């Protein structure tokens, strides 16, 4: 009986620890909703913004580039990737 009580206590402690970790910021990064923010916080981790500004791709080209960067570890949600491609295709990257 004392083993059962110890097991229940250990499970309760584990559940409390997991709950505290979740409450203390173990959340996924906030999804960004603006092309400029995405470039600044995700693309500029590895690339100089001048390189992005000087690139001359159409929608298909930017789609290929963004897909390749995701394959190399860029941390983008599907929505962020779509927003980024829209931003870059519309010439937003030229103002960086």
PDB file of C-alpha atoms in Angstrom:
ATOM      1  CA  UNK A   1       0.000   0.000   0.000  1.00  0.00           C
ATOM      2  CA  UNK A   2       2.822   2.389   0.779  1.00  0.00           C
ATOM      3  CA  UNK A   3       4.304   1.699  -2.675  1.00  0.00           C
ATOM      4  CA  UNK A   4       1.036   2.674  -4.297  1.00  0.00           C
ATOM      5  CA  UNK A   5       0.906   5.871  -2.265  1.00  0.00           C
ATOM      6  CA  UNK A   6       4.489   6.696  -3.246  1.00  0.00           C
ATOM      7  CA  UNK A   7       3.666   6.078  -6.925  1.00  0.00           C
ATOM      8  CA  UNK A   8       0.624   8.336  -6.757  1.00  0.00           C
ATOM      9  CA  UNK A   9       2.669  11.049  -5.042  1.00  0.00           C
ATOM     10  CA  UNK A  10       5.396  10.780  -7.717  1.00  0.00           C
ATOM     11  CA  UNK A  11       2.838  11.043 -10.517  1.00  0.00           C
ATOM     12  CA  UNK A  12       1.221  14.045  -8.852  1.00  0.00           C
ATOM     13  CA  UNK A  13       4.615  15.747  -8.522  1.00  0.00           C
ATOM     14  CA  UNK A  14       5.401  15.025 -12.162  1.00  0.00           C
ATOM     15  CA  UNK A  15       2.043  16.426 -13.274  1.00  0.00           C
ATOM     16  CA  UNK A  16       2.618  19.566 -11.207  1.00  0.00           C
ATOM     17  CA  UNK A  17       6.099  20.034 -12.691  1.00  0.00           C
ATOM     18  CA  UNK A  18       4.817  19.670 -16.255  1.00  0.00           C
ATOM     19  CA  UNK A  19       2.006  22.117 -15.522  1.00  0.00           C
ATOM     20  CA  UNK A  20       4.463  24.667 -14.093  1.00  0.00           C
ATOM     21  CA  UNK A  21       6.762  24.326 -17.104  1.00  0.00           C
ATOM     22  CA  UNK A  22       3.855  25.003 -19.441  1.00  0.00           C
ATOM     23  CA  UNK A  23       2.832  28.062 -17.449  1.00  0.00           C
ATOM     24  CA  UNK A  24       6.380  29.465 -17.332  1.00  0.00           C
ATOM     25  CA  UNK A  25       6.843  30.100 -20.998  1.00  0.00           C
ATOM     26  CA  UNK A  26       7.531  26.787 -22.664  1.00  0.00           C
ATOM     27  CA  UNK A  27       5.277  27.999 -25.455  1.00  0.00           C
ATOM     28  CA  UNK A  28       5.929  27.973 -29.173  1.00  0.00           C
ATOM     29  CA  UNK A  29       7.228  31.303 -30.490  1.00  0.00           C
ATOM     30  CA  UNK A  30       4.551  33.868 -31.280  1.00  0.00           C
ATOM     31  CA  UNK A  31       3.538  33.686 -34.911  1.00  0.00           C
ATOM     32  CA  UNK A  32       4.570  36.849 -36.717  1.00  0.00           C
ATOM     33  CA  UNK A  33       2.059  38.577 -38.975  1.00  0.00           C
ATOM     34  CA  UNK A  34       4.181  41.174 -40.758  1.00  0.00           C
ATOM     35  CA  UNK A  35       6.785  40.628 -43.480  1.00  0.00           C
ATOM     36  CA  UNK A  36       9.213  43.132 -41.991  1.00  0.00           C
ATOM     37  CA  UNK A  37       9.046  41.404 -38.591  1.00  0.00           C
ATOM     38  CA  UNK A  38       9.546  37.998 -40.199  1.00  0.00           C
ATOM     39  CA  UNK A  39      12.621  39.152 -42.110  1.00  0.00           C
ATOM     40  CA  UNK A  40      14.065  40.894 -39.046  1.00  0.00           C
ATOM     41  CA  UNK A  41      13.519  38.047 -36.609  1.00  0.00           C
ATOM     42  CA  UNK A  42      13.846  34.955 -38.778  1.00  0.00           C
ATOM     43  CA  UNK A  43      15.755  35.700 -42.012  1.00  0.00           C
ATOM     44  CA  UNK A  44      18.264  38.135 -40.513  1.00  0.00           C
ATOM     45  CA  UNK A  45      19.435  35.439 -38.101  1.00  0.00           C
ATOM     46  CA  UNK A  46      21.574  34.131 -40.973  1.00  0.00           C
ATOM     47  CA  UNK A  47      21.361  36.699 -43.774  1.00  0.00           C
ATOM     48  CA  UNK A  48      22.309  40.340 -44.139  1.00  0.00           C
ATOM     49  CA  UNK A  49      19.156  42.244 -45.086  1.00  0.00           C
ATOM     50  CA  UNK A  50      21.064  43.821 -47.991  1.00  0.00           C
ATOM     51  CA  UNK A  51      21.250  40.399 -49.584  1.00  0.00           C
ATOM     52  CA  UNK A  52      17.476  40.023 -49.287  1.00  0.00           C
ATOM     53  CA  UNK A  53      16.833  43.567 -50.561  1.00  0.00           C
ATOM     54  CA  UNK A  54      19.026  43.077 -53.617  1.00  0.00           C
ATOM     55  CA  UNK A  55      17.506  39.718 -54.623  1.00  0.00           C
ATOM     56  CA  UNK A  56      15.349  39.873 -57.726  1.00  0.00           C
ATOM     57  CA  UNK A  57      12.933  36.941 -57.619  1.00  0.00           C
ATOM     58  CA  UNK A  58       9.353  36.563 -58.762  1.00  0.00           C
ATOM     59  CA  UNK A  59       6.743  34.681 -56.689  1.00  0.00           C
ATOM     60  CA  UNK A  60       7.984  31.278 -57.866  1.00  0.00           C
ATOM     61  CA  UNK A  61      11.572  32.233 -57.077  1.00  0.00           C
ATOM     62  CA  UNK A  62      10.759  33.474 -53.571  1.00  0.00           C
ATOM     63  CA  UNK A  63       8.625  30.392 -52.955  1.00  0.00           C
ATOM     64  CA  UNK A  64      11.580  28.204 -53.875  1.00  0.00           C
ATOM     65  CA  UNK A  65      13.982  30.221 -51.706  1.00  0.00           C
ATOM     66  CA  UNK A  66      11.679  30.194 -48.661  1.00  0.00           C
ATOM     67  CA  UNK A  67      11.028  26.461 -49.067  1.00  0.00           C
ATOM     68  CA  UNK A  68      14.762  25.803 -49.289  1.00  0.00           C
ATOM     69  CA  UNK A  69      15.414  27.888 -46.163  1.00  0.00           C
ATOM     70  CA  UNK A  70      12.713  25.996 -44.252  1.00  0.00           C
ATOM     71  CA  UNK A  71      14.422  22.784 -45.346  1.00  0.00           C
ATOM     72  CA  UNK A  72      17.654  24.158 -43.870  1.00  0.00           C
ATOM     73  CA  UNK A  73      16.021  24.934 -40.544  1.00  0.00           C
ATOM     74  CA  UNK A  74      14.316  28.331 -40.881  1.00  0.00           C
ATOM     75  CA  UNK A  75      11.686  28.504 -38.145  1.00  0.00           C
ATOM     76  CA  UNK A  76       8.567  29.583 -40.054  1.00  0.00           C
ATOM     77  CA  UNK A  77       4.974  28.485 -39.740  1.00  0.00           C
ATOM     78  CA  UNK A  78       3.071  27.854 -42.980  1.00  0.00           C
ATOM     79  CA  UNK A  79       1.250  31.161 -42.508  1.00  0.00           C
ATOM     80  CA  UNK A  80       4.494  33.060 -41.889  1.00  0.00           C
ATOM     81  CA  UNK A  81       6.026  31.526 -45.012  1.00  0.00           C
ATOM     82  CA  UNK A  82       3.036  32.657 -47.067  1.00  0.00           C
ATOM     83  CA  UNK A  83       3.175  36.171 -45.570  1.00  0.00           C
ATOM     84  CA  UNK A  84       6.907  36.354 -46.192  1.00  0.00           C
ATOM     85  CA  UNK A  85       6.544  35.288 -49.827  1.00  0.00           C
ATOM     86  CA  UNK A  86       3.765  37.870 -50.316  1.00  0.00           C
ATOM     87  CA  UNK A  87       5.923  40.563 -48.702  1.00  0.00           C
ATOM     88  CA  UNK A  88       9.013  39.770 -50.754  1.00  0.00           C
ATOM     89  CA  UNK A  89       7.077  39.361 -54.014  1.00  0.00           C
ATOM     90  CA  UNK A  90       5.375  42.724 -53.555  1.00  0.00           C
ATOM     91  CA  UNK A  91       8.785  44.413 -53.283  1.00  0.00           C
ATOM     92  CA  UNK A  92       8.627  44.889 -49.518  1.00  0.00           C
ATOM     93  CA  UNK A  93      12.104  43.436 -49.185  1.00  0.00           C
ATOM     94  CA  UNK A  94      13.553  46.267 -51.292  1.00  0.00           C
ATOM     95  CA  UNK A  95      12.994  48.692 -48.408  1.00  0.00           C
ATOM     96  CA  UNK A  96      15.132  46.737 -45.931  1.00  0.00           C
TER      97      UNK A  96
END
